[in-house]
Each structure stands twice: as structure tokens, then as C-alpha cells.
Amino acid sequence: MKARHSLRGAIDLLFSRGSATAETYTRLVLKCVRANDVAAAKRLQSHMDLHSFQPTKTFVHNRILQLYAKYGNLADARNLFDKMPKRDIYSWNSMLSAYAKSGSLEELGTMFDQMPSRDLVSYNTVIAGAVANGCLSKALEAFVKMQEEGLEPSEHTFVSMLQACTRLLNFRIGKQIHGRVVVRNLEGNAFLLNALIDMYAKCSGIDQARWLFDWLVDKDVVSWNLMIFRYLKNGQPEKCIDLFRAMQASGLKPDQVAVSNVISAYFQTGNIVEAKKEFDGIKEKDKICWTTMIVGYAQVGREEDALILFAPKEECTRACINLLVALRGKPCRRLWRSQEEINLPIKVVTEISVLPDGQ
């Protein structure tokens, strides 16, 4: 915070003194980037515009552009991009990133088509942006096109494409990508292996995913969480619980995602005692944990206990409402009895009061 005040003070000083040298602008721009201070960067840019400063190289403008793109300041990024007397591949890629992060896929495609040249970063940005925004066919098109232009996919490319294959249930292309990962000896990349595990679990079969998981030497929390979650989604709560215990035995501490999944698994097996024990063992409970516990109680027919036990907690206000939505079709009015007895937060009382009887 002190550094940020110092930076903004230095920029204020510029306005009182007039124009500045390229060296001064460069130094201050780098400070803005290190501090992730978009407001300071905008003010510094306005000083450059005020004094008609035009850098001889693209470095200064590119760093500001990258900062705008990083934090989704699309309008500011485009404004600066249009003003730049010179642009290079970094300038174009920064704009691609800004459009991708904002979900502006039409503008992303237009910008991509207008580029005088493209590199691996350009394609990775378009592919990742398309996958993140659900345009999976566009991701596949870009993947094919980059190779037609002679560009070799990177680990980041493969991860994005595996995510697309997982969502499209396209095991054929997913398996081809796995083959290329093996040929290029990229199997040491945990991020990439996790994407492969998820693809196999969703597209081919949980057993193949487990084989790959067991083969992975340096499993991280994400690896364990993926397999635990996939067992849960596959209707195999016992294996989910066994793997959770194996995670603990490995010396790796499960995070709240893993614990929430194993709580759901215990509820699926009807073991409410163990589910409650895992929940009680969480020191700092987040909304996911509260919601998991409440929905679990609802699944085993203990809706009233869920409301009585958790409704007074501020953390579970949304979870309580989610429970009521999940119970649509049941005579929920009798579950609430009275606000005084169950002590529902006022927000919950307000929202459920608009539901008609029988919902």
C-alpha cells in the first residue's frame, strides 16, 4: 500500500512539472505493472497523451496494454491500442487476451483475423478463450489451423484442447492428443496430466483415468481432487472415500474441495455420522462445505434438521435457499414452523415467503 501511494505521488508530481523523459515514463510504467495498479497506469497514460509523448519503441505502451488486458479493462486497452503509432505481435496478443477475458468472442475472432502475423501465443489465447466461453468448435478449428501454419502446439495448447474434448466427449481427438504428449515426452507436466485424467474419466472410463492417476508420480491436490470428484460423479462413493483416505495417507492435506466431495460420498452411502465428522473437522468452513452438508441432509430426508442446525449461520444463507429450491414439490411450509423456533436469517425468510405453498 505504501509503494502504491508513493507511485501515485510520483505521477501527481509529473502533472505539476510538465513533460517527462522516456526513461521516466518507462520507470513509472514498470512500477505500475509491478504494483498491478491500473488506476495509476491510466493516469500515467493520460499524462503521456497530454504531452503528446510517442515512444520510439512499443515497450512502454505494450506494458500498459498488458496491464489493462490482465484486469479486463477492455475499453482502455482498445483505446490505447488504437492510439499506438507502432504495434508488434505483443500488442496484438495483449488485445486478444483482453477480448478473451471479457468473453467478447466475435471481437476476438475479428482481431485475430486482422493480425499481420500470428504466433503460438496468439493461437493459445484464441483456443483458451473459445474453450472458456463454450465455443468448443472454434477451439478445434483454431487447433487445426495453427498446425496448418506450421506451429507446434505447446503444453498450454494441449491442456485447452483436452478441456474441449472433455466437454465435447470427443475421446478420439483426446486420445490423439495423449499420443502426442507421450511422443513429445511431456508427461512430466502435472497440469497436462490432470487434464488427461479428467478427459479419460469423462470420455472413456473411470478405470483408464485411474490407471493414469496411479501412474502419475508427483500427484498434487488437483490430481487427487479430480479422481475423487470423478468417482463421486460416477456413482462410486465407496471408491471416492477410499481414495480420500489414500490422499490423507500420502501426507497430502485434503483441501475443502476434497472434504466436501467425501462428505457427499458419505451421504450417498447413508453414513451420516462420518459425513458430520468430516464436516466438524473443517476449521474454516466455506459456503461450499455448508451447502454440501445441507444438501446431503436433504438427500437423506433430514431437511428439517438441516434448517434447524445451519439456518442461524450467516455463511449458509444461500445454501438454505438452495435447499428450499431443491425441495420444490414438497410441503416445505411445515418445515419452517416459525421464524422464532428455527431462527432463519431475515434474508431467507424474505426469499422463501414469496414461494407459493407446496413449493
PDB file of C-alpha atoms in Angstrom, residues 40-165:
ATOM      1  CA  ALA A  40      -2.009   4.697 -11.798  1.00  0.00           C
ATOM      2  CA  ALA A  41      -1.292   3.363 -15.286  1.00  0.00           C
ATOM      3  CA  LYS A  42      -4.355   5.152 -16.682  1.00  0.00           C
ATOM      4  CA  ARG A  43      -3.277   8.404 -15.073  1.00  0.00           C
ATOM      5  CA  LEU A  44       0.236   7.978 -16.406  1.00  0.00           C
ATOM      6  CA  GLN A  45      -1.127   7.319 -19.881  1.00  0.00           C
ATOM      7  CA  SER A  46      -3.217  10.486 -19.676  1.00  0.00           C
ATOM      8  CA  HIS A  47      -0.029  12.430 -18.883  1.00  0.00           C
ATOM      9  CA  MET A  48       1.641  10.925 -21.956  1.00  0.00           C
ATOM     10  CA  ASP A  49      -1.344  11.897 -24.100  1.00  0.00           C
ATOM     11  CA  LEU A  50      -1.425  15.396 -22.609  1.00  0.00           C
ATOM     12  CA  HIS A  51       2.177  15.990 -23.635  1.00  0.00           C
ATOM     13  CA  SER A  52       1.916  14.094 -26.942  1.00  0.00           C
ATOM     14  CA  PHE A  53       4.559  11.596 -25.883  1.00  0.00           C
ATOM     15  CA  GLN A  54       5.187   8.970 -28.553  1.00  0.00           C
ATOM     16  CA  PRO A  55       7.758   6.323 -27.566  1.00  0.00           C
ATOM     17  CA  THR A  56      10.178   5.220 -30.261  1.00  0.00           C
ATOM     18  CA  LYS A  57       9.606   1.588 -29.275  1.00  0.00           C
ATOM     19  CA  THR A  58       6.462  -0.318 -28.344  1.00  0.00           C
ATOM     20  CA  PHE A  59       7.696  -1.413 -24.898  1.00  0.00           C
ATOM     21  CA  VAL A  60       6.037   1.321 -22.808  1.00  0.00           C
ATOM     22  CA  HIS A  61       2.641   1.085 -24.475  1.00  0.00           C
ATOM     23  CA  ASN A  62       2.745  -2.711 -24.528  1.00  0.00           C
ATOM     24  CA  ARG A  63       3.294  -2.958 -20.786  1.00  0.00           C
ATOM     25  CA  ILE A  64       0.323  -0.681 -20.094  1.00  0.00           C
ATOM     26  CA  LEU A  65      -1.730  -2.644 -22.621  1.00  0.00           C
ATOM     27  CA  GLN A  66      -0.835  -5.933 -20.918  1.00  0.00           C
ATOM     28  CA  LEU A  67      -1.876  -4.493 -17.553  1.00  0.00           C
ATOM     29  CA  TYR A  68      -5.248  -3.389 -18.942  1.00  0.00           C
ATOM     30  CA  ALA A  69      -5.755  -6.813 -20.520  1.00  0.00           C
ATOM     31  CA  LYS A  70      -4.819  -8.632 -17.312  1.00  0.00           C
ATOM     32  CA  TYR A  71      -7.576  -6.904 -15.365  1.00  0.00           C
ATOM     33  CA  GLY A  72     -10.195  -6.883 -18.095  1.00  0.00           C
ATOM     34  CA  ASN A  73     -10.096  -3.153 -18.841  1.00  0.00           C
ATOM     35  CA  LEU A  74     -11.221  -3.756 -22.401  1.00  0.00           C
ATOM     36  CA  ALA A  75     -12.249  -0.200 -23.298  1.00  0.00           C
ATOM     37  CA  ASP A  76      -8.967   1.272 -22.012  1.00  0.00           C
ATOM     38  CA  ALA A  77      -6.966  -1.426 -23.777  1.00  0.00           C
ATOM     39  CA  ARG A  78      -8.696  -0.812 -27.106  1.00  0.00           C
ATOM     40  CA  ASN A  79      -8.350   2.954 -26.742  1.00  0.00           C
ATOM     41  CA  LEU A  80      -4.603   2.650 -26.197  1.00  0.00           C
ATOM     42  CA  PHE A  81      -4.207   0.068 -28.957  1.00  0.00           C
ATOM     43  CA  ASP A  82      -5.891   2.361 -31.484  1.00  0.00           C
ATOM     44  CA  LYS A  83      -3.625   5.263 -30.478  1.00  0.00           C
ATOM     45  CA  MET A  84      -0.359   3.333 -30.740  1.00  0.00           C
ATOM     46  CA  PRO A  85       1.805   4.621 -33.617  1.00  0.00           C
ATOM     47  CA  LYS A  86       3.552   1.250 -33.770  1.00  0.00           C
ATOM     48  CA  ARG A  87       2.265  -2.207 -32.919  1.00  0.00           C
ATOM     49  CA  ASP A  88       4.047  -5.535 -32.732  1.00  0.00           C
ATOM     50  CA  ILE A  89       2.974  -9.108 -32.036  1.00  0.00           C
ATOM     51  CA  TYR A  90       2.902  -8.376 -28.286  1.00  0.00           C
ATOM     52  CA  SER A  91       0.446  -5.520 -28.841  1.00  0.00           C
ATOM     53  CA  TRP A  92      -1.901  -7.709 -30.853  1.00  0.00           C
ATOM     54  CA  ASN A  93      -1.641 -10.615 -28.402  1.00  0.00           C
ATOM     55  CA  SER A  94      -2.468  -8.321 -25.487  1.00  0.00           C
ATOM     56  CA  MET A  95      -5.651  -7.245 -27.240  1.00  0.00           C
ATOM     57  CA  LEU A  96      -6.532 -10.872 -27.947  1.00  0.00           C
ATOM     58  CA  SER A  97      -6.111 -11.576 -24.236  1.00  0.00           C
ATOM     59  CA  ALA A  98      -8.346  -8.640 -23.302  1.00  0.00           C
ATOM     60  CA  TYR A  99     -11.126  -9.822 -25.622  1.00  0.00           C
ATOM     61  CA  ALA A 100     -10.797 -13.435 -24.450  1.00  0.00           C
ATOM     62  CA  LYS A 101     -11.047 -12.497 -20.769  1.00  0.00           C
ATOM     63  CA  SER A 102     -14.109 -10.351 -21.380  1.00  0.00           C
ATOM     64  CA  GLY A 103     -15.828 -13.108 -23.343  1.00  0.00           C
ATOM     65  CA  SER A 104     -16.007 -10.933 -26.471  1.00  0.00           C
ATOM     66  CA  LEU A 105     -15.507 -13.822 -28.887  1.00  0.00           C
ATOM     67  CA  GLU A 106     -16.740 -12.036 -32.005  1.00  0.00           C
ATOM     68  CA  GLU A 107     -14.256  -9.198 -31.483  1.00  0.00           C
ATOM     69  CA  LEU A 108     -11.599 -11.769 -30.579  1.00  0.00           C
ATOM     70  CA  GLY A 109     -12.116 -13.521 -33.905  1.00  0.00           C
ATOM     71  CA  THR A 110     -12.076 -10.251 -35.841  1.00  0.00           C
ATOM     72  CA  MET A 111      -8.871  -9.108 -34.140  1.00  0.00           C
ATOM     73  CA  PHE A 112      -7.260 -12.485 -34.787  1.00  0.00           C
ATOM     74  CA  ASP A 113      -8.152 -12.351 -38.493  1.00  0.00           C
ATOM     75  CA  GLN A 114      -6.732  -8.812 -38.787  1.00  0.00           C
ATOM     76  CA  MET A 115      -3.334  -9.716 -37.329  1.00  0.00           C
ATOM     77  CA  PRO A 116      -0.461  -9.248 -39.795  1.00  0.00           C
ATOM     78  CA  SER A 117       1.207 -12.321 -38.276  1.00  0.00           C
ATOM     79  CA  ARG A 118       0.399 -14.839 -35.551  1.00  0.00           C
ATOM     80  CA  ASP A 119       2.492 -16.863 -33.142  1.00  0.00           C
ATOM     81  CA  LEU A 120       1.888 -19.661 -30.648  1.00  0.00           C
ATOM     82  CA  VAL A 121       0.663 -17.206 -28.000  1.00  0.00           C
ATOM     83  CA  SER A 122      -1.932 -15.856 -30.442  1.00  0.00           C
ATOM     84  CA  TYR A 123      -3.370 -19.294 -31.085  1.00  0.00           C
ATOM     85  CA  ASN A 124      -3.218 -20.356 -27.436  1.00  0.00           C
ATOM     86  CA  THR A 125      -5.132 -17.231 -26.442  1.00  0.00           C
ATOM     87  CA  VAL A 126      -7.850 -17.828 -29.032  1.00  0.00           C
ATOM     88  CA  ILE A 127      -8.152 -21.534 -28.191  1.00  0.00           C
ATOM     89  CA  ALA A 128      -8.250 -20.961 -24.419  1.00  0.00           C
ATOM     90  CA  GLY A 129     -10.736 -18.100 -24.834  1.00  0.00           C
ATOM     91  CA  ALA A 130     -13.009 -20.202 -27.033  1.00  0.00           C
ATOM     92  CA  VAL A 131     -12.945 -23.126 -24.576  1.00  0.00           C
ATOM     93  CA  ALA A 132     -13.566 -20.879 -21.561  1.00  0.00           C
ATOM     94  CA  ASN A 133     -16.604 -19.367 -23.263  1.00  0.00           C
ATOM     95  CA  GLY A 134     -18.061 -22.623 -24.539  1.00  0.00           C
ATOM     96  CA  CYS A 135     -17.225 -22.180 -28.235  1.00  0.00           C
ATOM     97  CA  LEU A 136     -15.584 -25.580 -28.486  1.00  0.00           C
ATOM     98  CA  SER A 137     -15.900 -25.972 -32.265  1.00  0.00           C
ATOM     99  CA  LYS A 138     -13.976 -22.709 -32.736  1.00  0.00           C
ATOM    100  CA  ALA A 139     -11.238 -24.053 -30.479  1.00  0.00           C
ATOM    101  CA  LEU A 140     -10.960 -27.162 -32.657  1.00  0.00           C
ATOM    102  CA  GLU A 141     -10.824 -25.031 -35.813  1.00  0.00           C
ATOM    103  CA  ALA A 142      -8.016 -22.895 -34.391  1.00  0.00           C
ATOM    104  CA  PHE A 143      -6.137 -26.015 -33.263  1.00  0.00           C
ATOM    105  CA  VAL A 144      -6.189 -27.408 -36.809  1.00  0.00           C
ATOM    106  CA  LYS A 145      -5.325 -24.051 -38.378  1.00  0.00           C
ATOM    107  CA  MET A 146      -2.276 -23.415 -36.179  1.00  0.00           C
ATOM    108  CA  GLN A 147      -0.770 -26.702 -37.285  1.00  0.00           C
ATOM    109  CA  GLU A 148      -1.517 -25.925 -40.920  1.00  0.00           C
ATOM    110  CA  GLU A 149       0.535 -22.758 -40.406  1.00  0.00           C
ATOM    111  CA  GLY A 150       3.433 -24.850 -39.105  1.00  0.00           C
ATOM    112  CA  LEU A 151       3.107 -24.027 -35.396  1.00  0.00           C
ATOM    113  CA  GLU A 152       3.742 -26.813 -32.889  1.00  0.00           C
ATOM    114  CA  PRO A 153       1.191 -26.968 -30.037  1.00  0.00           C
ATOM    115  CA  SER A 154       2.551 -26.350 -26.543  1.00  0.00           C
ATOM    116  CA  GLU A 155       1.537 -27.843 -23.194  1.00  0.00           C
ATOM    117  CA  HIS A 156      -0.927 -24.952 -22.798  1.00  0.00           C
ATOM    118  CA  THR A 157      -2.465 -25.759 -26.183  1.00  0.00           C
ATOM    119  CA  PHE A 158      -2.906 -29.403 -25.260  1.00  0.00           C
ATOM    120  CA  VAL A 159      -4.489 -28.555 -21.895  1.00  0.00           C
ATOM    121  CA  SER A 160      -7.073 -26.291 -23.548  1.00  0.00           C
ATOM    122  CA  MET A 161      -7.809 -28.883 -26.220  1.00  0.00           C
ATOM    123  CA  LEU A 162      -8.193 -31.664 -23.653  1.00  0.00           C
ATOM    124  CA  GLN A 163     -10.678 -29.473 -21.800  1.00  0.00           C
ATOM    125  CA  ALA A 164     -12.580 -29.040 -25.069  1.00  0.00           C
ATOM    126  CA  CYS A 165     -12.524 -32.805 -25.726  1.00  0.00           C
TER     127      CYS A 165
END
